[in-house]
Amino acid sequence: MSFLRAGGRAGSTDPQIAGFQIADLQTTKVPRVRRPRAGRRVNGLVCMLVCLLIAAGSAVPATAQQNRGKGKPAAKKPAPPKIRLPESVRRAPKSTMKVTGVGRSSRSEAQLMAAEIDRLIERALVQGGQLPNDMTDDSTFVRRVYLDVAGRIPTLQETQAFLDSDDPMKREDLIDQLLGSPDSVSHFYNVWADTLRIVDRPQPNIIGNPFSHYVKEAIRTNKPYDDWVYEMLTADGKSWTNPAVGYQLRDDGMALPYIDNTVRVFLGTQIGCAQCHDHPFADWTQYQFYELAAFTAGVRTRIQRGDPGFEKQNPAQKLINQAKNDFDKGRVPGYFQRLARANTYVVSEKPRKLRLPKDYAYTDAKPGEVVEPAVPWGEVPDSNQFKTPRQKFAAWLTSPENPQFSKMIANRLWRQFTGVGLVEPVDDFNDDNPPSNEALMEYLATAMVDTGFDMKQWMRGVLYSKTYQRESAVYDPTSDEPFLYAGPAIRRMSAEQVWDSMLTLAVVNPMPFQRPSAKDYAEVVDIDFSKITYQQLKQQSETFRDTYFAAGYNRSLNQHAYKGNVLCRASELPSPAPSQHFLRQFGQGDRETINGAELSATVPQILAMFNGPITHVMLEAGSSIVDNVSSERTVRDRIDAVFLSVLSRRPSSIDRGVASSELKREQTRPHVAFGNIIWALLNTREFMFIH
């Protein structure tokens, strides 16, 4: 695809950007748009960018306007560019993360799964009068699989190694490699963070960070999905001693929304409106909703009278009252209060009956009547009949005999790799919204159970398939026609994929730090109220202030920052990111709703790509792409390096011609020309979308 030949970076306020030194440009030039080849459209985002560049033409400095066409004074030899990137992101990464991947011995099972997927897809295509798309070329495949599994574009070296290989099994080898990589842990954490609504502070005094670490650990160790979900639904304790409780603390104080969210996330059924009345479009009744909610009615999230340290008064409040005498005007610091109160959140289960609301209006029961726990379909497994109600609920929900549990995770992951779920919306299974390919839905759910809920082995089968590796197809979500998967749907990168891909271009080490573990938090924040004294708590709170309380924690992050942006993968940054952060501008949700991320283009995104810090950082001296391009000896090789770095492909003859023209136009300043080419490629549809 041809690209915009941008003559310069309009709107830059930085007097000197090192490396390619784009800010050496003294005029603002309007880019020309090459007419796209037949069948290709210019990205709407780029079109809006062109408009902004045109509008910016009036802002050309007067001195520059006056000097146009005149001779320029002899330029002094420029000083060596100053390295302004943090040293931590310029060092080669030393990952110590051991990731459970996929075994060579089970490859044949994945190949058989892939073949059956292709058979079922191709049968549906024939019945629909369609043909499958051609297989992708290696350039398209390597970029797609890195984005889908590693959450980022490949590096220049990774792309070159794959394209230069003539190994007939190189695609399957790469899939296996990526499924066992730290990159995959980072990427799938982002996916689950959006689904589970992971936030660092679910409520002001809840420390949610250990739950983030727990989710990453479940992905890293490839914990069987049914075991993972069962743990989250039944965990007891504090968030740093048993971080799986973070799932229940996310909806602390909201017992009924907790059931609604749980059924929607893990069973793909939207029952929320049945909290207040019978579901108007499904078979769910309000009474059934309360029967299901009765399983978790006994969950407690606070320490209670009689617990260690809790006598006549809440021990946290007792210590806070004591602290008032030790601080000016009784203003107890926030770090002291938060540490004390966070230790009062302890998840446990005690017998408790659930009653219908006082305004219950149906004839099958009376208002205020006790509701006995019951499941809406199937049965609680026999092995759990004598366990607690919450354990019975978790056992029923995660049972291999519960078809909706396996269908939901299969549909969610299928959508992750193909862009369109067999059921859309992905969490709205109902009789009026059947799968677009019923046979494939049944097969994928059965395959999930057959693997023992091994998500990586299941994903391996999908990624091996021809269906996944075919050329992409256009999907119109407003169409009445079902999407038959002639190839994966073209889709826009998520906010996290854009951010992590930018870092891939900009820095050598995109993971200069990782989130603290649950153990790290426990060593700093855990309190035994039955033993701790006020002076001990005061000293411990100061350690908390300097490590994991907001100000101290942010100071530690900022040593890896460039212009206020911490250069680390999205999975390690605060969750969610601040409202003005690049991630939020590109659609990262506020984590208040399930899968709340947005993928539509907005004006703030244009401005961020137009002149944001993250686009500046990759043109700094010492950035990864600057070093890669500068290390090439010939102009042809440098052009190749730019295209392979940004788009994972070599330039076409048209691309090479335009790039060469730009270099000739700026022959006295090749660094400016290469910067223009890189910047233009970043603002193409080809970069922003997964093809």
PDB file of N, CA and C in Angstrom, residues 396-475:
ATOM      1  N   TRP A 396     -20.945 -25.969  39.692  1.00  0.00           N
ATOM      2  CA  TRP A 396     -21.938 -26.044  38.612  1.00  0.00           C
ATOM      3  C   TRP A 396     -21.508 -25.192  37.424  1.00  0.00           C
ATOM      4  N   LEU A 397     -21.075 -23.953  37.703  1.00  0.00           N
ATOM      5  CA  LEU A 397     -20.743 -23.027  36.623  1.00  0.00           C
ATOM      6  C   LEU A 397     -19.580 -23.554  35.788  1.00  0.00           C
ATOM      7  N   THR A 398     -18.546 -24.123  36.427  1.00  0.00           N
ATOM      8  CA  THR A 398     -17.339 -24.542  35.715  1.00  0.00           C
ATOM      9  C   THR A 398     -17.348 -26.007  35.284  1.00  0.00           C
ATOM     10  N   SER A 399     -18.439 -26.706  35.493  1.00  0.00           N
ATOM     11  CA  SER A 399     -18.486 -28.138  35.191  1.00  0.00           C
ATOM     12  C   SER A 399     -18.344 -28.404  33.687  1.00  0.00           C
ATOM     13  N   PRO A 400     -17.610 -29.447  33.311  1.00  0.00           N
ATOM     14  CA  PRO A 400     -17.570 -29.857  31.894  1.00  0.00           C
ATOM     15  C   PRO A 400     -18.951 -30.223  31.367  1.00  0.00           C
ATOM     16  N   GLU A 401     -19.868 -30.551  32.293  1.00  0.00           N
ATOM     17  CA  GLU A 401     -21.234 -30.887  31.894  1.00  0.00           C
ATOM     18  C   GLU A 401     -22.109 -29.649  31.677  1.00  0.00           C
ATOM     19  N   ASN A 402     -21.566 -28.476  31.965  1.00  0.00           N
ATOM     20  CA  ASN A 402     -22.298 -27.232  31.731  1.00  0.00           C
ATOM     21  C   ASN A 402     -21.876 -26.703  30.364  1.00  0.00           C
ATOM     22  N   PRO A 403     -22.643 -26.961  29.309  1.00  0.00           N
ATOM     23  CA  PRO A 403     -22.196 -26.611  27.952  1.00  0.00           C
ATOM     24  C   PRO A 403     -21.996 -25.120  27.750  1.00  0.00           C
ATOM     25  N   GLN A 404     -22.721 -24.316  28.520  1.00  0.00           N
ATOM     26  CA  GLN A 404     -22.607 -22.879  28.298  1.00  0.00           C
ATOM     27  C   GLN A 404     -21.246 -22.342  28.736  1.00  0.00           C
ATOM     28  N   PHE A 405     -20.634 -22.980  29.718  1.00  0.00           N
ATOM     29  CA  PHE A 405     -19.320 -22.544  30.190  1.00  0.00           C
ATOM     30  C   PHE A 405     -18.260 -22.755  29.112  1.00  0.00           C
ATOM     31  N   SER A 406     -18.230 -23.903  28.496  1.00  0.00           N
ATOM     32  CA  SER A 406     -17.235 -24.170  27.454  1.00  0.00           C
ATOM     33  C   SER A 406     -17.552 -23.399  26.174  1.00  0.00           C
ATOM     34  N   LYS A 407     -18.837 -23.224  25.860  1.00  0.00           N
ATOM     35  CA  LYS A 407     -19.196 -22.455  24.663  1.00  0.00           C
ATOM     36  C   LYS A 407     -18.775 -20.993  24.801  1.00  0.00           C
ATOM     37  N   MET A 408     -18.955 -20.455  26.002  1.00  0.00           N
ATOM     38  CA  MET A 408     -18.650 -19.044  26.187  1.00  0.00           C
ATOM     39  C   MET A 408     -17.166 -18.750  26.007  1.00  0.00           C
ATOM     40  N   ILE A 409     -16.296 -19.557  26.632  1.00  0.00           N
ATOM     41  CA  ILE A 409     -14.867 -19.274  26.494  1.00  0.00           C
ATOM     42  C   ILE A 409     -14.398 -19.566  25.069  1.00  0.00           C
ATOM     43  N   ALA A 410     -14.974 -20.580  24.429  1.00  0.00           N
ATOM     44  CA  ALA A 410     -14.613 -20.859  23.036  1.00  0.00           C
ATOM     45  C   ALA A 410     -15.017 -19.694  22.136  1.00  0.00           C
ATOM     46  N   ASN A 411     -16.197 -19.164  22.332  1.00  0.00           N
ATOM     47  CA  ASN A 411     -16.670 -18.049  21.519  1.00  0.00           C
ATOM     48  C   ASN A 411     -15.833 -16.796  21.756  1.00  0.00           C
ATOM     49  N   ARG A 412     -15.473 -16.566  23.025  1.00  0.00           N
ATOM     50  CA  ARG A 412     -14.672 -15.378  23.352  1.00  0.00           C
ATOM     51  C   ARG A 412     -13.298 -15.444  22.682  1.00  0.00           C
ATOM     52  N   LEU A 413     -12.637 -16.588  22.753  1.00  0.00           N
ATOM     53  CA  LEU A 413     -11.308 -16.722  22.159  1.00  0.00           C
ATOM     54  C   LEU A 413     -11.377 -16.770  20.628  1.00  0.00           C
ATOM     55  N   TRP A 414     -12.422 -17.399  20.083  1.00  0.00           N
ATOM     56  CA  TRP A 414     -12.600 -17.410  18.623  1.00  0.00           C
ATOM     57  C   TRP A 414     -12.706 -15.985  18.099  1.00  0.00           C
ATOM     58  N   ARG A 415     -13.447 -15.162  18.782  1.00  0.00           N
ATOM     59  CA  ARG A 415     -13.579 -13.764  18.384  1.00  0.00           C
ATOM     60  C   ARG A 415     -12.242 -13.036  18.481  1.00  0.00           C
ATOM     61  N   GLN A 416     -11.442 -13.383  19.475  1.00  0.00           N
ATOM     62  CA  GLN A 416     -10.154 -12.736  19.671  1.00  0.00           C
ATOM     63  C   GLN A 416      -9.247 -12.923  18.462  1.00  0.00           C
ATOM     64  N   PHE A 417      -9.351 -14.078  17.802  1.00  0.00           N
ATOM     65  CA  PHE A 417      -8.457 -14.379  16.691  1.00  0.00           C
ATOM     66  C   PHE A 417      -9.065 -14.132  15.316  1.00  0.00           C
ATOM     67  N   THR A 418     -10.368 -14.133  15.208  1.00  0.00           N
ATOM     68  CA  THR A 418     -10.999 -13.933  13.898  1.00  0.00           C
ATOM     69  C   THR A 418     -11.717 -12.599  13.771  1.00  0.00           C
ATOM     70  N   GLY A 419     -11.885 -11.898  14.892  1.00  0.00           N
ATOM     71  CA  GLY A 419     -12.515 -10.590  14.851  1.00  0.00           C
ATOM     72  C   GLY A 419     -14.016 -10.600  15.006  1.00  0.00           C
ATOM     73  N   VAL A 420     -14.652 -11.770  14.839  1.00  0.00           N
ATOM     74  CA  VAL A 420     -16.115 -11.870  14.927  1.00  0.00           C
ATOM     75  C   VAL A 420     -16.462 -13.148  15.678  1.00  0.00           C
ATOM     76  N   GLY A 421     -17.304 -13.036  16.695  1.00  0.00           N
ATOM     77  CA  GLY A 421     -17.731 -14.214  17.425  1.00  0.00           C
ATOM     78  C   GLY A 421     -18.746 -15.028  16.649  1.00  0.00           C
ATOM     79  N   LEU A 422     -18.805 -16.309  16.922  1.00  0.00           N
ATOM     80  CA  LEU A 422     -19.871 -17.130  16.338  1.00  0.00           C
ATOM     81  C   LEU A 422     -21.218 -16.684  16.870  1.00  0.00           C
ATOM     82  N   VAL A 423     -21.216 -16.151  18.084  1.00  0.00           N
ATOM     83  CA  VAL A 423     -22.377 -15.467  18.647  1.00  0.00           C
ATOM     84  C   VAL A 423     -21.962 -14.024  18.891  1.00  0.00           C
ATOM     85  N   GLU A 424     -22.718 -13.089  18.365  1.00  0.00           N
ATOM     86  CA  GLU A 424     -22.462 -11.664  18.566  1.00  0.00           C
ATOM     87  C   GLU A 424     -23.737 -10.976  19.035  1.00  0.00           C
ATOM     88  N   PRO A 425     -23.646 -10.132  20.079  1.00  0.00           N
ATOM     89  CA  PRO A 425     -22.489  -9.871  20.921  1.00  0.00           C
ATOM     90  C   PRO A 425     -21.983 -11.146  21.577  1.00  0.00           C
ATOM     91  N   VAL A 426     -20.712 -11.123  21.950  1.00  0.00           N
ATOM     92  CA  VAL A 426     -20.052 -12.335  22.397  1.00  0.00           C
ATOM     93  C   VAL A 426     -20.652 -12.893  23.678  1.00  0.00           C
ATOM     94  N   ASP A 427     -21.306 -12.052  24.461  1.00  0.00           N
ATOM     95  CA  ASP A 427     -21.871 -12.495  25.742  1.00  0.00           C
ATOM     96  C   ASP A 427     -23.398 -12.461  25.742  1.00  0.00           C
ATOM     97  N   ASP A 428     -23.993 -12.730  24.581  1.00  0.00           N
ATOM     98  CA  ASP A 428     -25.453 -12.688  24.494  1.00  0.00           C
ATOM     99  C   ASP A 428     -25.987 -13.959  23.834  1.00  0.00           C
ATOM    100  N   PHE A 429     -25.703 -15.078  24.455  1.00  0.00           N
ATOM    101  CA  PHE A 429     -26.272 -16.345  24.000  1.00  0.00           C
ATOM    102  C   PHE A 429     -27.749 -16.390  24.384  1.00  0.00           C
ATOM    103  N   ASN A 430     -28.616 -16.605  23.423  1.00  0.00           N
ATOM    104  CA  ASN A 430     -30.034 -16.836  23.706  1.00  0.00           C
ATOM    105  C   ASN A 430     -30.668 -17.481  22.487  1.00  0.00           C
ATOM    106  N   ASP A 431     -31.880 -17.965  22.645  1.00  0.00           N
ATOM    107  CA  ASP A 431     -32.539 -18.713  21.567  1.00  0.00           C
ATOM    108  C   ASP A 431     -32.759 -17.876  20.320  1.00  0.00           C
ATOM    109  N   ASP A 432     -32.892 -16.570  20.490  1.00  0.00           N
ATOM    110  CA  ASP A 432     -33.121 -15.697  19.342  1.00  0.00           C
ATOM    111  C   ASP A 432     -31.820 -15.212  18.703  1.00  0.00           C
ATOM    112  N   ASN A 433     -30.682 -15.661  19.237  1.00  0.00           N
ATOM    113  CA  ASN A 433     -29.378 -15.226  18.718  1.00  0.00           C
ATOM    114  C   ASN A 433     -28.461 -16.445  18.568  1.00  0.00           C
ATOM    115  N   PRO A 434     -28.798 -17.348  17.639  1.00  0.00           N
ATOM    116  CA  PRO A 434     -28.027 -18.595  17.505  1.00  0.00           C
ATOM    117  C   PRO A 434     -26.655 -18.345  16.901  1.00  0.00           C
ATOM    118  N   PRO A 435     -25.715 -19.283  17.062  1.00  0.00           N
ATOM    119  CA  PRO A 435     -24.396 -19.159  16.429  1.00  0.00           C
ATOM    120  C   PRO A 435     -24.510 -19.134  14.910  1.00  0.00           C
ATOM    121  N   SER A 436     -23.606 -18.424  14.273  1.00  0.00           N
ATOM    122  CA  SER A 436     -23.620 -18.360  12.808  1.00  0.00           C
ATOM    123  C   SER A 436     -23.214 -19.693  12.192  1.00  0.00           C
ATOM    124  N   ASN A 437     -22.507 -20.517  12.963  1.00  0.00           N
ATOM    125  CA  ASN A 437     -22.125 -21.854  12.506  1.00  0.00           C
ATOM    126  C   ASN A 437     -22.282 -22.779  13.705  1.00  0.00           C
ATOM    127  N   GLU A 438     -23.468 -23.372  13.826  1.00  0.00           N
ATOM    128  CA  GLU A 438     -23.802 -24.185  15.000  1.00  0.00           C
ATOM    129  C   GLU A 438     -22.849 -25.367  15.161  1.00  0.00           C
ATOM    130  N   ALA A 439     -22.508 -26.033  14.058  1.00  0.00           N
ATOM    131  CA  ALA A 439     -21.628 -27.200  14.132  1.00  0.00           C
ATOM    132  C   ALA A 439     -20.241 -26.808  14.638  1.00  0.00           C
ATOM    133  N   LEU A 440     -19.739 -25.672  14.166  1.00  0.00           N
ATOM    134  CA  LEU A 440     -18.423 -25.214  14.613  1.00  0.00           C
ATOM    135  C   LEU A 440     -18.463 -24.816  16.088  1.00  0.00           C
ATOM    136  N   MET A 441     -19.547 -24.180  16.509  1.00  0.00           N
ATOM    137  CA  MET A 441     -19.676 -23.791  17.914  1.00  0.00           C
ATOM    138  C   MET A 441     -19.625 -25.019  18.817  1.00  0.00           C
ATOM    139  N   GLU A 442     -20.352 -26.050  18.438  1.00  0.00           N
ATOM    140  CA  GLU A 442     -20.360 -27.283  19.227  1.00  0.00           C
ATOM    141  C   GLU A 442     -18.977 -27.928  19.242  1.00  0.00           C
ATOM    142  N   TYR A 443     -18.315 -27.919  18.090  1.00  0.00           N
ATOM    143  CA  TYR A 443     -16.995 -28.544  18.029  1.00  0.00           C
ATOM    144  C   TYR A 443     -15.978 -27.791  18.887  1.00  0.00           C
ATOM    145  N   LEU A 444     -15.966 -26.473  18.800  1.00  0.00           N
ATOM    146  CA  LEU A 444     -14.996 -25.686  19.565  1.00  0.00           C
ATOM    147  C   LEU A 444     -15.218 -25.842  21.067  1.00  0.00           C
ATOM    148  N   ALA A 445     -16.482 -25.920  21.487  1.00  0.00           N
ATOM    149  CA  ALA A 445     -16.779 -26.117  22.906  1.00  0.00           C
ATOM    150  C   ALA A 445     -16.335 -27.501  23.364  1.00  0.00           C
ATOM    151  N   THR A 446     -16.595 -28.505  22.548  1.00  0.00           N
ATOM    152  CA  THR A 446     -16.168 -29.865  22.882  1.00  0.00           C
ATOM    153  C   THR A 446     -14.648 -29.965  22.934  1.00  0.00           C
ATOM    154  N   ALA A 447     -13.971 -29.296  21.987  1.00  0.00           N
ATOM    155  CA  ALA A 447     -12.510 -29.308  21.966  1.00  0.00           C
ATOM    156  C   ALA A 447     -11.935 -28.668  23.222  1.00  0.00           C
ATOM    157  N   MET A 448     -12.596 -27.626  23.736  1.00  0.00           N
ATOM    158  CA  MET A 448     -12.137 -26.988  24.964  1.00  0.00           C
ATOM    159  C   MET A 448     -12.198 -27.980  26.130  1.00  0.00           C
ATOM    160  N   VAL A 449     -13.282 -28.721  26.210  1.00  0.00           N
ATOM    161  CA  VAL A 449     -13.418 -29.714  27.280  1.00  0.00           C
ATOM    162  C   VAL A 449     -12.395 -30.831  27.085  1.00  0.00           C
ATOM    163  N   ASP A 450     -12.222 -31.280  25.847  1.00  0.00           N
ATOM    164  CA  ASP A 450     -11.305 -32.386  25.568  1.00  0.00           C
ATOM    165  C   ASP A 450      -9.854 -32.039  25.904  1.00  0.00           C
ATOM    166  N   THR A 451      -9.480 -30.776  25.794  1.00  0.00           N
ATOM    167  CA  THR A 451      -8.112 -30.375  26.152  1.00  0.00           C
ATOM    168  C   THR A 451      -7.950 -30.214  27.662  1.00  0.00           C
ATOM    169  N   GLY A 452      -9.015 -30.417  28.422  1.00  0.00           N
ATOM    170  CA  GLY A 452      -8.940 -30.166  29.862  1.00  0.00           C
ATOM    171  C   GLY A 452      -8.929 -28.685  30.166  1.00  0.00           C
ATOM    172  N   PHE A 453      -9.598 -27.892  29.317  1.00  0.00           N
ATOM    173  CA  PHE A 453      -9.649 -26.435  29.437  1.00  0.00           C
ATOM    174  C   PHE A 453      -8.242 -25.837  29.382  1.00  0.00           C
ATOM    175  N   ASP A 454      -7.383 -26.448  28.553  1.00  0.00           N
ATOM    176  CA  ASP A 454      -6.046 -25.928  28.284  1.00  0.00           C
ATOM    177  C   ASP A 454      -6.184 -24.877  27.176  1.00  0.00           C
ATOM    178  N   MET A 455      -6.228 -23.609  27.570  1.00  0.00           N
ATOM    179  CA  MET A 455      -6.517 -22.554  26.601  1.00  0.00           C
ATOM    180  C   MET A 455      -5.420 -22.425  25.549  1.00  0.00           C
ATOM    181  N   LYS A 456      -4.168 -22.617  25.926  1.00  0.00           N
ATOM    182  CA  LYS A 456      -3.090 -22.460  24.944  1.00  0.00           C
ATOM    183  C   LYS A 456      -3.132 -23.572  23.894  1.00  0.00           C
ATOM    184  N   GLN A 457      -3.399 -24.792  24.318  1.00  0.00           N
ATOM    185  CA  GLN A 457      -3.510 -25.886  23.348  1.00  0.00           C
ATOM    186  C   GLN A 457      -4.706 -25.647  22.429  1.00  0.00           C
ATOM    187  N   TRP A 458      -5.797 -25.149  22.974  1.00  0.00           N
ATOM    188  CA  TRP A 458      -6.979 -24.844  22.171  1.00  0.00           C
ATOM    189  C   TRP A 458      -6.670 -23.719  21.177  1.00  0.00           C
ATOM    190  N   MET A 459      -6.022 -22.661  21.659  1.00  0.00           N
ATOM    191  CA  MET A 459      -5.665 -21.547  20.776  1.00  0.00           C
ATOM    192  C   MET A 459      -4.718 -22.006  19.676  1.00  0.00           C
ATOM    193  N   ARG A 460      -3.832 -22.915  20.019  1.00  0.00           N
ATOM    194  CA  ARG A 460      -2.892 -23.460  19.051  1.00  0.00           C
ATOM    195  C   ARG A 460      -3.628 -24.080  17.865  1.00  0.00           C
ATOM    196  N   GLY A 461      -4.699 -24.833  18.154  1.00  0.00           N
ATOM    197  CA  GLY A 461      -5.479 -25.440  17.086  1.00  0.00           C
ATOM    198  C   GLY A 461      -6.097 -24.411  16.167  1.00  0.00           C
ATOM    199  N   VAL A 462      -6.614 -23.313  16.734  1.00  0.00           N
ATOM    200  CA  VAL A 462      -7.208 -22.250  15.916  1.00  0.00           C
ATOM    201  C   VAL A 462      -6.138 -21.567  15.075  1.00  0.00           C
ATOM    202  N   LEU A 463      -5.000 -21.272  15.678  1.00  0.00           N
ATOM    203  CA  LEU A 463      -3.938 -20.555  14.975  1.00  0.00           C
ATOM    204  C   LEU A 463      -3.301 -21.402  13.874  1.00  0.00           C
ATOM    205  N   TYR A 464      -3.263 -22.711  14.044  1.00  0.00           N
ATOM    206  CA  TYR A 464      -2.734 -23.599  13.008  1.00  0.00           C
ATOM    207  C   TYR A 464      -3.655 -23.666  11.784  1.00  0.00           C
ATOM    208  N   SER A 465      -4.905 -23.325  11.955  1.00  0.00           N
ATOM    209  CA  SER A 465      -5.890 -23.558  10.893  1.00  0.00           C
ATOM    210  C   SER A 465      -5.637 -22.676   9.679  1.00  0.00           C
ATOM    211  N   LYS A 466      -6.038 -23.167   8.518  1.00  0.00           N
ATOM    212  CA  LYS A 466      -6.000 -22.354   7.307  1.00  0.00           C
ATOM    213  C   LYS A 466      -6.951 -21.169   7.443  1.00  0.00           C
ATOM    214  N   THR A 467      -8.050 -21.400   8.141  1.00  0.00           N
ATOM    215  CA  THR A 467      -9.029 -20.323   8.330  1.00  0.00           C
ATOM    216  C   THR A 467      -8.372 -19.101   8.940  1.00  0.00           C
ATOM    217  N   TYR A 468      -7.553 -19.305   9.961  1.00  0.00           N
ATOM    218  CA  TYR A 468      -6.873 -18.172  10.598  1.00  0.00           C
ATOM    219  C   TYR A 468      -5.801 -17.589   9.686  1.00  0.00           C
ATOM    220  N   GLN A 469      -5.167 -18.408   8.890  1.00  0.00           N
ATOM    221  CA  GLN A 469      -4.021 -17.961   8.103  1.00  0.00           C
ATOM    222  C   GLN A 469      -4.395 -17.472   6.707  1.00  0.00           C
ATOM    223  N   ARG A 470      -5.686 -17.362   6.426  1.00  0.00           N
ATOM    224  CA  ARG A 470      -6.103 -16.863   5.119  1.00  0.00           C
ATOM    225  C   ARG A 470      -6.077 -15.334   5.092  1.00  0.00           C
ATOM    226  N   GLU A 471      -6.141 -14.787   3.890  1.00  0.00           N
ATOM    227  CA  GLU A 471      -6.227 -13.334   3.741  1.00  0.00           C
ATOM    228  C   GLU A 471      -7.488 -12.833   4.427  1.00  0.00           C
ATOM    229  N   SER A 472      -7.406 -11.641   4.966  1.00  0.00           N
ATOM    230  CA  SER A 472      -8.509 -11.105   5.764  1.00  0.00           C
ATOM    231  C   SER A 472      -9.714 -10.753   4.898  1.00  0.00           C
ATOM    232  N   ALA A 473     -10.850 -10.651   5.570  1.00  0.00           N
ATOM    233  CA  ALA A 473     -12.110 -10.338   4.905  1.00  0.00           C
ATOM    234  C   ALA A 473     -12.747  -9.129   5.581  1.00  0.00           C
ATOM    235  N   VAL A 474     -13.615  -8.463   4.863  1.00  0.00           N
ATOM    236  CA  VAL A 474     -14.321  -7.299   5.411  1.00  0.00           C
ATOM    237  C   VAL A 474     -15.582  -7.768   6.114  1.00  0.00           C
ATOM    238  N   TYR A 475     -15.790  -7.272   7.315  1.00  0.00           N
ATOM    239  CA  TYR A 475     -16.992  -7.620   8.076  1.00  0.00           C
ATOM    240  C   TYR A 475     -17.798  -6.358   8.331  1.00  0.00           C
TER     241      TYR A 475
END
